[in-house]
Coordinates of C-alpha atoms in Angstrom, one line a residue:
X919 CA 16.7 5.0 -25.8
X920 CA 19.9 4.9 -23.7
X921 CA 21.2 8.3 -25.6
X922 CA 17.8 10.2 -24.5
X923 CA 18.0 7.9 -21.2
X924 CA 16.6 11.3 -19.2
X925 CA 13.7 11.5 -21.7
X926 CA 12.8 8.1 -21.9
X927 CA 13.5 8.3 -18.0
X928 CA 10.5 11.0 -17.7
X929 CA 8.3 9.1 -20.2
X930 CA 8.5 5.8 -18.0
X931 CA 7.7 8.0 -14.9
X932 CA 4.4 9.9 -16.4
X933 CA 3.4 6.6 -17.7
X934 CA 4.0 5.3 -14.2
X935 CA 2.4 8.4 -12.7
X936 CA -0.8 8.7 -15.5
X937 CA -1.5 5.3 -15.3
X938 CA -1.1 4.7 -11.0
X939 CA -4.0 8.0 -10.8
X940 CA -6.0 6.6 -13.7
X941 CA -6.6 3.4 -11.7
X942 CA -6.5 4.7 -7.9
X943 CA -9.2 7.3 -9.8
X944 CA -11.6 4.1 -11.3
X945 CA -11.0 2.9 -7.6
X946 CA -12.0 5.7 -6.0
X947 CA -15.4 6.2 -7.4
X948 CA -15.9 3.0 -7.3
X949 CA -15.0 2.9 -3.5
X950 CA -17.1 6.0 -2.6
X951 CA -20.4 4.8 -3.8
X952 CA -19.8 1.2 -3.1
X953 CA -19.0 2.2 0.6
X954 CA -21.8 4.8 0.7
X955 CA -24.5 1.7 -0.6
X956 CA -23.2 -0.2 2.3
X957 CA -23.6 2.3 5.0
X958 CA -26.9 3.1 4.2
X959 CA -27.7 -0.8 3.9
X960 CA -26.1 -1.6 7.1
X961 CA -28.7 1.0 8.5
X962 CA -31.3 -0.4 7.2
X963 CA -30.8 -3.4 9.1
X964 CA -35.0 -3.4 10.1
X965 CA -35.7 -3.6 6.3
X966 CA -37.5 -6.9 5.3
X967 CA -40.6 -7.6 4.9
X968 CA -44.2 -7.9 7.6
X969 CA -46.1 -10.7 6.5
X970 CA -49.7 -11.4 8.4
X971 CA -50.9 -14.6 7.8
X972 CA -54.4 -15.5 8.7
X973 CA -54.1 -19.9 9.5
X974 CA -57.2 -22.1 9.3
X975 CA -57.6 -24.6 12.1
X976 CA -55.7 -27.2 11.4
X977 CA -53.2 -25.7 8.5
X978 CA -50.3 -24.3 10.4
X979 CA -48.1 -26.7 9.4
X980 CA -49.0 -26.5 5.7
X981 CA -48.8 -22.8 6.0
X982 CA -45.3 -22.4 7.0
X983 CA -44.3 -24.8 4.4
X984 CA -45.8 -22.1 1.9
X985 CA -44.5 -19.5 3.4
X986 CA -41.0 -21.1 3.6
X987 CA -41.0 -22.3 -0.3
X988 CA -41.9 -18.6 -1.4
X989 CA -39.1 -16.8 0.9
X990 CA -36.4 -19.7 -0.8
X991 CA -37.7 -18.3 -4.1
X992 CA -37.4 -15.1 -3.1
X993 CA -34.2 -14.4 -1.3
X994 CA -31.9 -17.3 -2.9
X995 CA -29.0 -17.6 -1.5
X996 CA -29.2 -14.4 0.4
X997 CA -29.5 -15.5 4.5
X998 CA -32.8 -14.4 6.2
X999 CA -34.0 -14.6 9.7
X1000 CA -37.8 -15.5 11.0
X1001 CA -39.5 -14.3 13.7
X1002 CA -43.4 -14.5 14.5
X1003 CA -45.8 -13.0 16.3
X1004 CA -49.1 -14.4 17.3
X1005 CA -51.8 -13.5 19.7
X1006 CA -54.7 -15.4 21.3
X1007 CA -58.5 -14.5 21.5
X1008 CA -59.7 -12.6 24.6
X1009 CA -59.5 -14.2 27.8
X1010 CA -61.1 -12.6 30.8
X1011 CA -58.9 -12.1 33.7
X1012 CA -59.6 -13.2 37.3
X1013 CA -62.8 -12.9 38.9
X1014 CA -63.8 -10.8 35.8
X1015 CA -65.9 -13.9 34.4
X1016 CA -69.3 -12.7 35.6
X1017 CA -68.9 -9.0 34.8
X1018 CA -71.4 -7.1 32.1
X1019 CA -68.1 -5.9 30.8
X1020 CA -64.7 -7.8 31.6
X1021 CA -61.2 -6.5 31.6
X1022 CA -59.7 -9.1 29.2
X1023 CA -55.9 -10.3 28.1
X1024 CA -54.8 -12.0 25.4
X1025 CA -52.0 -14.7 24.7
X1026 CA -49.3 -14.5 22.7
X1027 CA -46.1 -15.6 21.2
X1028 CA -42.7 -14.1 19.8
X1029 CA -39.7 -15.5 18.5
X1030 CA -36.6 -14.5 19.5
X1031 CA -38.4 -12.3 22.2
X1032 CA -34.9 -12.0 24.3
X1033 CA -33.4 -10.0 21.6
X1034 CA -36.3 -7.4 21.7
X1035 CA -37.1 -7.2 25.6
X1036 CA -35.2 -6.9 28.5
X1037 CA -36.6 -8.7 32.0
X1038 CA -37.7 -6.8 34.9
X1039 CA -37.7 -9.4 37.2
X1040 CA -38.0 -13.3 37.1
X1041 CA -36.8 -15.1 33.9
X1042 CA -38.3 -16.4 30.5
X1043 CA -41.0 -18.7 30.1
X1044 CA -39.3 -22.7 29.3
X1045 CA -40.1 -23.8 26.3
X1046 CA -41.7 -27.2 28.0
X1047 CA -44.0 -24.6 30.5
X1048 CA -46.6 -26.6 29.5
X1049 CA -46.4 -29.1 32.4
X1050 CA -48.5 -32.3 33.4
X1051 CA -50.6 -30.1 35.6
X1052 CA -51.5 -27.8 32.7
X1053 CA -50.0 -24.7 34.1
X1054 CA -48.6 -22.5 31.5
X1055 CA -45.4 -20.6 32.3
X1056 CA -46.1 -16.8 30.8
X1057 CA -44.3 -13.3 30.9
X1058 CA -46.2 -10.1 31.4
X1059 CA -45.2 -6.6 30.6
X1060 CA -44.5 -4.6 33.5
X1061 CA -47.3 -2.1 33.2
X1062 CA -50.3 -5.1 33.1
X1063 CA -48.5 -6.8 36.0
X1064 CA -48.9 -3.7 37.9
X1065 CA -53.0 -3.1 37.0
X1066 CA -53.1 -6.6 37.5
X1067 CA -51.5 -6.8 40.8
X1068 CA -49.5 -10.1 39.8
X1069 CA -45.6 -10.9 40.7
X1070 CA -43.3 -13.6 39.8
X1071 CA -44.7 -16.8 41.1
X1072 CA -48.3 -15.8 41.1
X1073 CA -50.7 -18.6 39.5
X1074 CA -54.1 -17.7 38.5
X1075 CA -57.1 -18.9 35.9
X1076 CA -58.4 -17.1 33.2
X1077 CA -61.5 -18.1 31.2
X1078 CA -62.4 -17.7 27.3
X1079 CA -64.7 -14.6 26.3
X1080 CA -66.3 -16.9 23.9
X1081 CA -65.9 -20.5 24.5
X1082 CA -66.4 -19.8 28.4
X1083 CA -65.1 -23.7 28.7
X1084 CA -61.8 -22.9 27.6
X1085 CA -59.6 -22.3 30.7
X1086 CA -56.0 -21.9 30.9
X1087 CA -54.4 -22.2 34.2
X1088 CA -51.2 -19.7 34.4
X1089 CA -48.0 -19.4 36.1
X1090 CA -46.4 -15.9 35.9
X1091 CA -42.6 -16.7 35.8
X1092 CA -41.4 -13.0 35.0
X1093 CA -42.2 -9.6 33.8
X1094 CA -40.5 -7.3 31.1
X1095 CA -40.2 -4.1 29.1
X1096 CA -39.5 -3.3 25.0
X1097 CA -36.3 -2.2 24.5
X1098 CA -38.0 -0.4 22.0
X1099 CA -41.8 0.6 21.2
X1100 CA -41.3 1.4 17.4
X1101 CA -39.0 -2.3 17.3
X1102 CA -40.8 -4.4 13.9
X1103 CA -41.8 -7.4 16.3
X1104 CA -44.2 -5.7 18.2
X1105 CA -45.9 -4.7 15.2
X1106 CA -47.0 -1.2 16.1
X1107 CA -49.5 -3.0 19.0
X1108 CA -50.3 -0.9 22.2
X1109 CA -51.3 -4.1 23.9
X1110 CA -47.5 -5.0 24.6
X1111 CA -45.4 -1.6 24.6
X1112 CA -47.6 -0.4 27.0
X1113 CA -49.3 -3.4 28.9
X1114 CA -52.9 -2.1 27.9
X1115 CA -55.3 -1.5 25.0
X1116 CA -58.1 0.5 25.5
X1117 CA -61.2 0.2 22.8
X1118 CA -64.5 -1.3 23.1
X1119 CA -62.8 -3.4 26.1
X1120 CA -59.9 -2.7 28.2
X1121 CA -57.4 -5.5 27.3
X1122 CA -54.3 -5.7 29.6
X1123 CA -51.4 -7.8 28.5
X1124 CA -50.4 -10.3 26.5
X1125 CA -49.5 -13.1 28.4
X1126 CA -46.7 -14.0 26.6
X1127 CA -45.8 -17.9 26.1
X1128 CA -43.1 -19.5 25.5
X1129 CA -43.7 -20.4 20.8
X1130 CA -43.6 -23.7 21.2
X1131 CA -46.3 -23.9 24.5
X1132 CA -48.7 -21.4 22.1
X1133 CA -48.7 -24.1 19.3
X1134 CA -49.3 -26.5 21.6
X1135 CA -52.2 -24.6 23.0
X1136 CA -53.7 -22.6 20.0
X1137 CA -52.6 -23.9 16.6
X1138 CA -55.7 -26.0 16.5
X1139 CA -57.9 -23.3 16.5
X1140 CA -55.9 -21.1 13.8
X1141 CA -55.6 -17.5 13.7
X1142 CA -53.5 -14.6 12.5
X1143 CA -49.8 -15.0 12.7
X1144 CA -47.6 -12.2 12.2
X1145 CA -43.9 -12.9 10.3
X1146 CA -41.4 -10.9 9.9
X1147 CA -37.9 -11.3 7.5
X1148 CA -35.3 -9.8 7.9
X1149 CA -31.6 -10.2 6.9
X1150 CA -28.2 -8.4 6.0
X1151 CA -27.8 -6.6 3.0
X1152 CA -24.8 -4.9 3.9
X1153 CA -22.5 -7.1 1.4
X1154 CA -25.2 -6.3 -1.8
X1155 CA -23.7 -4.2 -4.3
X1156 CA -26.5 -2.6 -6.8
X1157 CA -27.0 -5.6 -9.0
X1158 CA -27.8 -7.7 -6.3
X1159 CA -29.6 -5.0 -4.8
X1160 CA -32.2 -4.3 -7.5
X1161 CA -32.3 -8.5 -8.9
X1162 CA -33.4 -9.1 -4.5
X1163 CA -35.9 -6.1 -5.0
X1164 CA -37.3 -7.8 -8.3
X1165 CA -37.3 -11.7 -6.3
X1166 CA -39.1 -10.4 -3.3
X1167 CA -42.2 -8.4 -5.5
X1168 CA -42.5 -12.1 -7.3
X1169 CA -42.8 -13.8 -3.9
X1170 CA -45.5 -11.2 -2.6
X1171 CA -47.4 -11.7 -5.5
X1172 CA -46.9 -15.1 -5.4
X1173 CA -48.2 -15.7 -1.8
X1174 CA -51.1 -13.0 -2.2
X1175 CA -52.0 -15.2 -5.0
X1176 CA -52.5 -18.9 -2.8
X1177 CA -56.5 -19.9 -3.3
X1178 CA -56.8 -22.6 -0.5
X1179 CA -58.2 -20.2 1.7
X1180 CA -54.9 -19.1 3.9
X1181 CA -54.2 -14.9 3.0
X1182 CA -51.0 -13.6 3.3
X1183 CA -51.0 -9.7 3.5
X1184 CA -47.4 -8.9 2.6
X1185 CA -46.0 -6.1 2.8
X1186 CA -42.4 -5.0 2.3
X1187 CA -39.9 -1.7 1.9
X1188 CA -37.4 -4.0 -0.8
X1189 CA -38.3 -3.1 -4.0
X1190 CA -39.1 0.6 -3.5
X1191 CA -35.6 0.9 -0.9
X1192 CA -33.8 -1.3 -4.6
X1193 CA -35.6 1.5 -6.8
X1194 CA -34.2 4.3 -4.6
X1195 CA -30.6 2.8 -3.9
X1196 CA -30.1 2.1 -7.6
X1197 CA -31.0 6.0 -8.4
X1198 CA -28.9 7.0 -5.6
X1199 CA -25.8 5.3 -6.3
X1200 CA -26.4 6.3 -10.3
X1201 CA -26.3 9.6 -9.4
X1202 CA -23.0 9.5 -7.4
X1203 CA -21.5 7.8 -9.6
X1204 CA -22.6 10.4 -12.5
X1205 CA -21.4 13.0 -10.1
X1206 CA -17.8 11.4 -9.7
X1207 CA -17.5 11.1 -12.9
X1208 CA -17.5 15.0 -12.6
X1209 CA -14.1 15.5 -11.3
X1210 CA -12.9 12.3 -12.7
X1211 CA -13.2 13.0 -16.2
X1212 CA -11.1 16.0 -15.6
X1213 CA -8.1 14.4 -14.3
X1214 CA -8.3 12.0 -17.3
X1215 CA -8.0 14.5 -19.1
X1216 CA -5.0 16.0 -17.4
X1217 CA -3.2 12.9 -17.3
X1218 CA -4.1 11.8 -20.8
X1219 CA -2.7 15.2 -21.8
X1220 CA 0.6 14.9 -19.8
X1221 CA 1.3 11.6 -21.4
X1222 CA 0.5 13.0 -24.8
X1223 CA 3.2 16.4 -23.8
X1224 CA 5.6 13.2 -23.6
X1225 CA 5.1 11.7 -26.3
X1226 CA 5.0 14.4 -28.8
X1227 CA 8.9 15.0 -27.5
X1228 CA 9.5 11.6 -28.0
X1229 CA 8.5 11.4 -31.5
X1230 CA 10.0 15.0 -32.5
X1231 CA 13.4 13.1 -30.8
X1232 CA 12.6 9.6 -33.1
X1233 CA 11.3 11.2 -35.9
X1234 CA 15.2 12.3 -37.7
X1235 CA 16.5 8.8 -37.0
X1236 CA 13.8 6.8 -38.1
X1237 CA 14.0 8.6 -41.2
X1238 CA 17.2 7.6 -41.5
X1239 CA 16.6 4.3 -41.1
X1240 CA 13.6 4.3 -44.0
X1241 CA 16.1 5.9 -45.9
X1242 CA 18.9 3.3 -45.7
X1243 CA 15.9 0.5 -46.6
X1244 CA 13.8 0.1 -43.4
X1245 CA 9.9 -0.8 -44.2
X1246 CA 7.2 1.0 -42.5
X1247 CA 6.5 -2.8 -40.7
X1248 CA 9.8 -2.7 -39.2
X1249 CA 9.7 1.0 -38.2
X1250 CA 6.0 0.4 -36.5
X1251 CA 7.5 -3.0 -34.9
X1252 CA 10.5 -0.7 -33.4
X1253 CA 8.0 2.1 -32.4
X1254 CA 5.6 -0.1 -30.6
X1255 CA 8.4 -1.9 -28.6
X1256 CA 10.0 1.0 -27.6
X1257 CA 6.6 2.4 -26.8
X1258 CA 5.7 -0.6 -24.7
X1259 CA 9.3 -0.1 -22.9
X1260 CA 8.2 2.8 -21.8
X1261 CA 4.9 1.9 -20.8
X1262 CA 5.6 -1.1 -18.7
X1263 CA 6.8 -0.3 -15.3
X1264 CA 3.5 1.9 -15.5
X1265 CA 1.4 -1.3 -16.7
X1266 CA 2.8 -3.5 -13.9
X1267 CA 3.2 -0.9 -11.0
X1268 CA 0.0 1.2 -11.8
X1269 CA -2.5 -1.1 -10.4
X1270 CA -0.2 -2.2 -7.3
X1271 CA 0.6 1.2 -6.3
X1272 CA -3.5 2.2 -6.8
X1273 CA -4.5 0.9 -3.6
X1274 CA -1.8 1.4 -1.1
X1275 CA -2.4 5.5 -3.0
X1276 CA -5.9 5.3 -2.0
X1277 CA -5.4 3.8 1.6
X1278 CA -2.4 7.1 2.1
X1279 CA -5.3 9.0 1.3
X1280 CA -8.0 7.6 3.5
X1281 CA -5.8 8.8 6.4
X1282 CA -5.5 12.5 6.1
X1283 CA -7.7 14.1 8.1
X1284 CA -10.4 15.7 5.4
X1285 CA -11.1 11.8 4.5
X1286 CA -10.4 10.4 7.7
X1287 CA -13.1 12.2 9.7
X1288 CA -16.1 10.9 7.1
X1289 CA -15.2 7.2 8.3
X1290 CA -15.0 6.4 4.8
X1291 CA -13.0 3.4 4.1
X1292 CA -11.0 3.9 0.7
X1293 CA -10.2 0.8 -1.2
X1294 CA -9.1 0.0 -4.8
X1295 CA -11.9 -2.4 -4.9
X1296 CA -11.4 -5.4 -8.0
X1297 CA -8.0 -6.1 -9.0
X1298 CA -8.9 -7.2 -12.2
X1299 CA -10.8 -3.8 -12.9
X1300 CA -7.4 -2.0 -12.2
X1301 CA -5.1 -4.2 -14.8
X1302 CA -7.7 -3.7 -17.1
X1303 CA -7.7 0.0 -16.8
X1304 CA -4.1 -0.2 -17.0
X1305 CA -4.0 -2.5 -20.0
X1306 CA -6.1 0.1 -21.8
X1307 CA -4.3 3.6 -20.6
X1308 CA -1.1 1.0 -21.9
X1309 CA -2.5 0.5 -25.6
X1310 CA -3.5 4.4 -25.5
X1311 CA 0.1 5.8 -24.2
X1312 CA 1.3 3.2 -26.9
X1313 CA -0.7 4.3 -29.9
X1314 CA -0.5 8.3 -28.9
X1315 CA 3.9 8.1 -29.4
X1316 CA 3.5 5.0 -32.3
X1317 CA 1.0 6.9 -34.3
X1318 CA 2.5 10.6 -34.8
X1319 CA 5.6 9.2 -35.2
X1320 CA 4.7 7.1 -38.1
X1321 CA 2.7 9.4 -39.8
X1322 CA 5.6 11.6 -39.4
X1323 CA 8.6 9.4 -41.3
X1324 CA 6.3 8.5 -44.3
X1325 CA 8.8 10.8 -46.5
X1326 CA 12.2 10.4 -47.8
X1327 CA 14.7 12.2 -44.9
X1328 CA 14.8 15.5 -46.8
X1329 CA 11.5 15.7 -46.7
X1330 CA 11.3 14.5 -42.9
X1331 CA 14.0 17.1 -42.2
X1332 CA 12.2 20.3 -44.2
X1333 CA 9.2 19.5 -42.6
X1334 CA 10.6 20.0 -39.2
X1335 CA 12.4 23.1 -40.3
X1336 CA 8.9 24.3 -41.3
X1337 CA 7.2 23.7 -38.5
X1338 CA 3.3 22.7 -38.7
X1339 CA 0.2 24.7 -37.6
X1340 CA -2.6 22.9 -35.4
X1341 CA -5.6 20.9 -37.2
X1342 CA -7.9 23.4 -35.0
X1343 CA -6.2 26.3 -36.5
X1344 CA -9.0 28.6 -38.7
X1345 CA -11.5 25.9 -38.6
X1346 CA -13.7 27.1 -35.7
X1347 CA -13.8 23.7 -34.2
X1348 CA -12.2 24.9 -30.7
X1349 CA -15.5 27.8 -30.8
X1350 CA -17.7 25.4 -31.2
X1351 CA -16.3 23.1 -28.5
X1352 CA -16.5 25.9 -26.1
X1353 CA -19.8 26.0 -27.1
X1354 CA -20.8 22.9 -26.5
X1355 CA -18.2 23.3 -22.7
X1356 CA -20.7 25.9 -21.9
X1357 CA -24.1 24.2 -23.0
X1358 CA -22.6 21.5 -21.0
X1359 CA -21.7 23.4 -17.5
X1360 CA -24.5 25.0 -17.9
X1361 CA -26.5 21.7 -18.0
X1362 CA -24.6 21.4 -14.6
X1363 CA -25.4 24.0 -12.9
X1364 CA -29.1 23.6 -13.7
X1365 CA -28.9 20.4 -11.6
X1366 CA -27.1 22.0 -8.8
X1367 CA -24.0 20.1 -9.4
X1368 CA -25.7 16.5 -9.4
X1369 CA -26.1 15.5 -12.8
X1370 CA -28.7 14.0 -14.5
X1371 CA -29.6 10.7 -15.1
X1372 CA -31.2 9.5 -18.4
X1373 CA -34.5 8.7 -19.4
X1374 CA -33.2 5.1 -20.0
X1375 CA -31.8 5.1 -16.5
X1376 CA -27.7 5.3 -17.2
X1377 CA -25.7 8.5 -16.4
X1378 CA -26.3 11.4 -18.8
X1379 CA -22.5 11.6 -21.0
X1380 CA -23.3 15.3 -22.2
X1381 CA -23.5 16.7 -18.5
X1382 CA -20.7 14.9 -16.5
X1383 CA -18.4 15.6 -19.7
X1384 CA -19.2 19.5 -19.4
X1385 CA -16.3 20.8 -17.1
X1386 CA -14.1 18.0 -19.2
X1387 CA -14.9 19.7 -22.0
X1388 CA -14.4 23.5 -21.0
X1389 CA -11.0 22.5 -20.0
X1390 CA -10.3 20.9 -22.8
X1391 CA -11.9 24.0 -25.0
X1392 CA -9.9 26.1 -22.8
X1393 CA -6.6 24.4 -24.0
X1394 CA -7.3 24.3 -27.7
X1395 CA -8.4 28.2 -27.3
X1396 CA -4.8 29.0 -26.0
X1397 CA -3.8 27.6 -29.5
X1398 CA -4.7 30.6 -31.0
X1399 CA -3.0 32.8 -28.6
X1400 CA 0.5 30.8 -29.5
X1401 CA 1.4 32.2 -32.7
X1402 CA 0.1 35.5 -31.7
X1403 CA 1.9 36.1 -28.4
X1404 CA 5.3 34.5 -29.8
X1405 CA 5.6 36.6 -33.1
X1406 CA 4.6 39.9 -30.4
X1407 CA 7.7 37.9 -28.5
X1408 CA 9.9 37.8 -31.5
X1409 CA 9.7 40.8 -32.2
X1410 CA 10.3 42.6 -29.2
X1411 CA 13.5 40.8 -28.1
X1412 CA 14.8 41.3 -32.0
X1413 CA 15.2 45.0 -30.4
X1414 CA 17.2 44.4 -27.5
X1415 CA 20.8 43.0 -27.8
X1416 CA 20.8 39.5 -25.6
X1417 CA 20.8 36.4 -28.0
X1418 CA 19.1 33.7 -25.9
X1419 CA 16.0 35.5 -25.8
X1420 CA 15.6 36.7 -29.3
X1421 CA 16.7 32.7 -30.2
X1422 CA 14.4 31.2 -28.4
X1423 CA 11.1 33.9 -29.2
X1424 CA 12.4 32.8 -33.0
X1425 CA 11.5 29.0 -32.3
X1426 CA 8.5 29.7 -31.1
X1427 CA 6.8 31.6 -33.1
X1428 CA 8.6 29.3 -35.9
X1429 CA 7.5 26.1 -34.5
X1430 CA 4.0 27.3 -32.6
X1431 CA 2.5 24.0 -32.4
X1432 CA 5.7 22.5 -31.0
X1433 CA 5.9 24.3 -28.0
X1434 CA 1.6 25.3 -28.0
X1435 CA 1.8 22.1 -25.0

């Protein structure tokens, strides 16, 4: 090793080289499709799932226990937020009580309402609005204050549509507008993005109460209750992804299923956005493996360029060596140290140098304007990548070599003088790889460039190895243009009088598969 010092220099660095873009390349698609699953995720922030419960008098409480003891089940260890919506029945609005037909309002109650409006004028109702003079502090959007030519401060009675007993006296403490009609809270109900709803009575509303002054008012008489989960998905990857799909189709079920008379209409966008996600990210990742599986190539074939010189420059001593006594255990125990020599400042600097390659990358201006954040991702996926492109770098210069010092030296020594001719050579094999190349590509292109996925659901190998296997077709068809071209060679600088040329035409088209890489 120190007497080839330069070779063995140039082996350690396209070990160091192969083995760095073999595991900033695992990183990379694994980056890309992780950070694309997270983008779309973090956009789908309003994704949960819309559950309308319809209570029975009395059976709020044990309700929500249900309903809390199915989400557990559902969502694990994944955090979830509540919020409710409930609304009232008709109340007609002042001075309306003796009319053939009454303009009416409605109560209601949302949690977390802040987060989803924005006040006009006034402030929130207080959660204790419910005061000893049985006034109830309430907010009003700023369209059915208007009709209903209320401010701040006004305080005014309304009376039941049905039970004409019930009265509520009312304090208005503020009025407010949706940030947002199509926001999940309000359900897709006219009656609060636009103050009024207009069907066989004109409704104008809701009063809205503060959540804990509606239980205290209307949980008795029971009703339908809106809920709505939501949470943050952003830190799923597609495991977790598809197993919080499955979870939350077995709670739906599970609730739709309760017989004591509560219904729970459920309805959610998990398991068909897991279902779509999952397909998504399988075909990305098929598709990187496009490009991928080409530079594997290429880099598995650099380090094999190496290590064919490496064994041509071991194979005369190590003959010697069996000659003067050595066993083929001690010549395989030598080849595989030196191999791993060779092979280790790629093993230990390949999967440190991966990331800080990938972050270099992210900043050039191509990647940098996509936002996308490159990252090597696990460390132990990289030092297993490099472990195995270690065993492979050592077995491709053990292997030859060994095979090649089975003889005494003489023999060792004619068969170099000989030269060899490729195992492809005259068999057809490299025609019927390009055949397969082509059937491949054109597989491909059938699919405009995103591959398939398989019936079974994993990443179709035949496709995404296509344009591997061209190239590789491509390189084993050149075999057969070796011997051809360097015999034309040889003999045309035979003719002409300068030495190096008609020398080194001679090796060639002696030695073909020597100098075919």
């Amino acid at each position: 090793m120190v007497g080839d010092r330069t070779l063995v220099l140039a082996a350690c660095a396209t070990a160091l080289f192969a083995t760095t873009v073999l595991a900033a390349l695992v990183g990379y698609a694994g980056s890309v499709t992780r950070d694309g699953l997270h983008r779309t995720l973090a956009q789908k922030a309003q994704i949960g799932a819309t559950i309308v419960v319809t209570v029975l008098p009395g059976q709020s409480a044990e309700t929500n226990k249900q309903l809390e003891q199915a989400l557990r089940r559902g969502y694990g260890d994944i955090p979830y937020r509540m919020e409710s919506a409930a609304k009232s029945d008709s109340y007609t609005l002042p001075g309306q009580e003796h009319a053939a037909h009454p303009e009416l309002t409605r109560f209601a109650a949302y949690t977390g309402m802040d987060r989803h409006a924005r006040l006009a004028s006034g402030r929130w109702p207080a959660a204790t609005s419910d005061d000893a003079g049985g006034i109830a502090e309430a907010v009003l959007p700023s369209a059915a204050a208007r009709h209903m030519k209320v401010k701040p401060g006004a305080v005014f009675t309304v009376h039941g549509r049905v039970d004409k007993t019930s009265t509520i006296r009312v304090r208005l403490v503020g009025v407010f507008d949706v940030r947002s009609p199509e926001d999940y809270l309000w359900h897709g109900d006219p009656l609060v993005t636009t103050g009024a709803d207009q069907q066989n009575y004109t409704t104008y509303g809701p009063l809205v109460l503060a959540p804990e002054t509606y239980r205290k008012r209307f949980s008795a008489a029971g009703g339908d209750v809106t809920w709505f989960v939501r949470n943050d998905l952003s830190h799923l990857d597609v495991s977790g992804l598809r197993a919080l799909g499955k979870r939350a189709q077995e709670s739906a079920n599970t609730l739709r299923k309760y017989g004591d008379g509560t219904t729970f209409a459920v309805s959610s966008e998990l398991p068909d956005l897991a279902d779509q996600l999952s397909r998504a990210v399988l075909v990305a990742r098929s598709t990187m493996f496009v490009p991928v599986l080409q530079l594997i190539l290429l880099a598995g074939y650099a380090w094999l360029l190496v290590a064919r010189l490496l064994a041509d420059h071991r194979r005369t001593e190590l003959a010697l060596m069996r000659t003067r006594g050595a066993g083929m255990r001690q010549l395989a125990g030598l080849t595989v140290a030196e191999g791993f020599t060779v092979v280790l400042p790629g093993l230990l600097l390949g999967p440190l140098l991966a990331d800080p390659l990938l972050r270099l990358a992210a900043q050039t201006p191509a990647v940098r304007a996509t936002g996308l954040r490159l990252s090597a991702g696990s460390p132990g996926t990289l030092w297993t990548v490099a472990g195995i492109a270690a065993v492979a770098f050592v077995a491709a210069v053990t292997v030859p070599t060994l095979r090649a010092v089975r003889g005494t030296f003489v023999e060792t020594e004619a068969a170099i003088s000989r030269g060899r001719r490729s195992a492809w050579a005259g068999t057809g094999a490299d025609l019927a790889l390009l055949l397969v190349a082509g059937l491949g590509v054109w597989q491909l292109t059938r699919y405009n460039s995103t591959p398939s996925v398989s019936g079974a659901g994993g990443i179709d190998p035949f496709i995404v190895s296509g344009p591997a296997l061209a190239l590789l077709a491509g390189g084993v068809l050149m075999l057969r243009l070796v011997p051809v071209t360097s015999r034309a060679a040889e003999r045309f600088t035979a003719r002409g009088r300068g030495l190096a040329p008609a020398l080194g035409a001679r090796q060639v088209a002696r030695r073909p598969l020597r100098y075919a890489g």
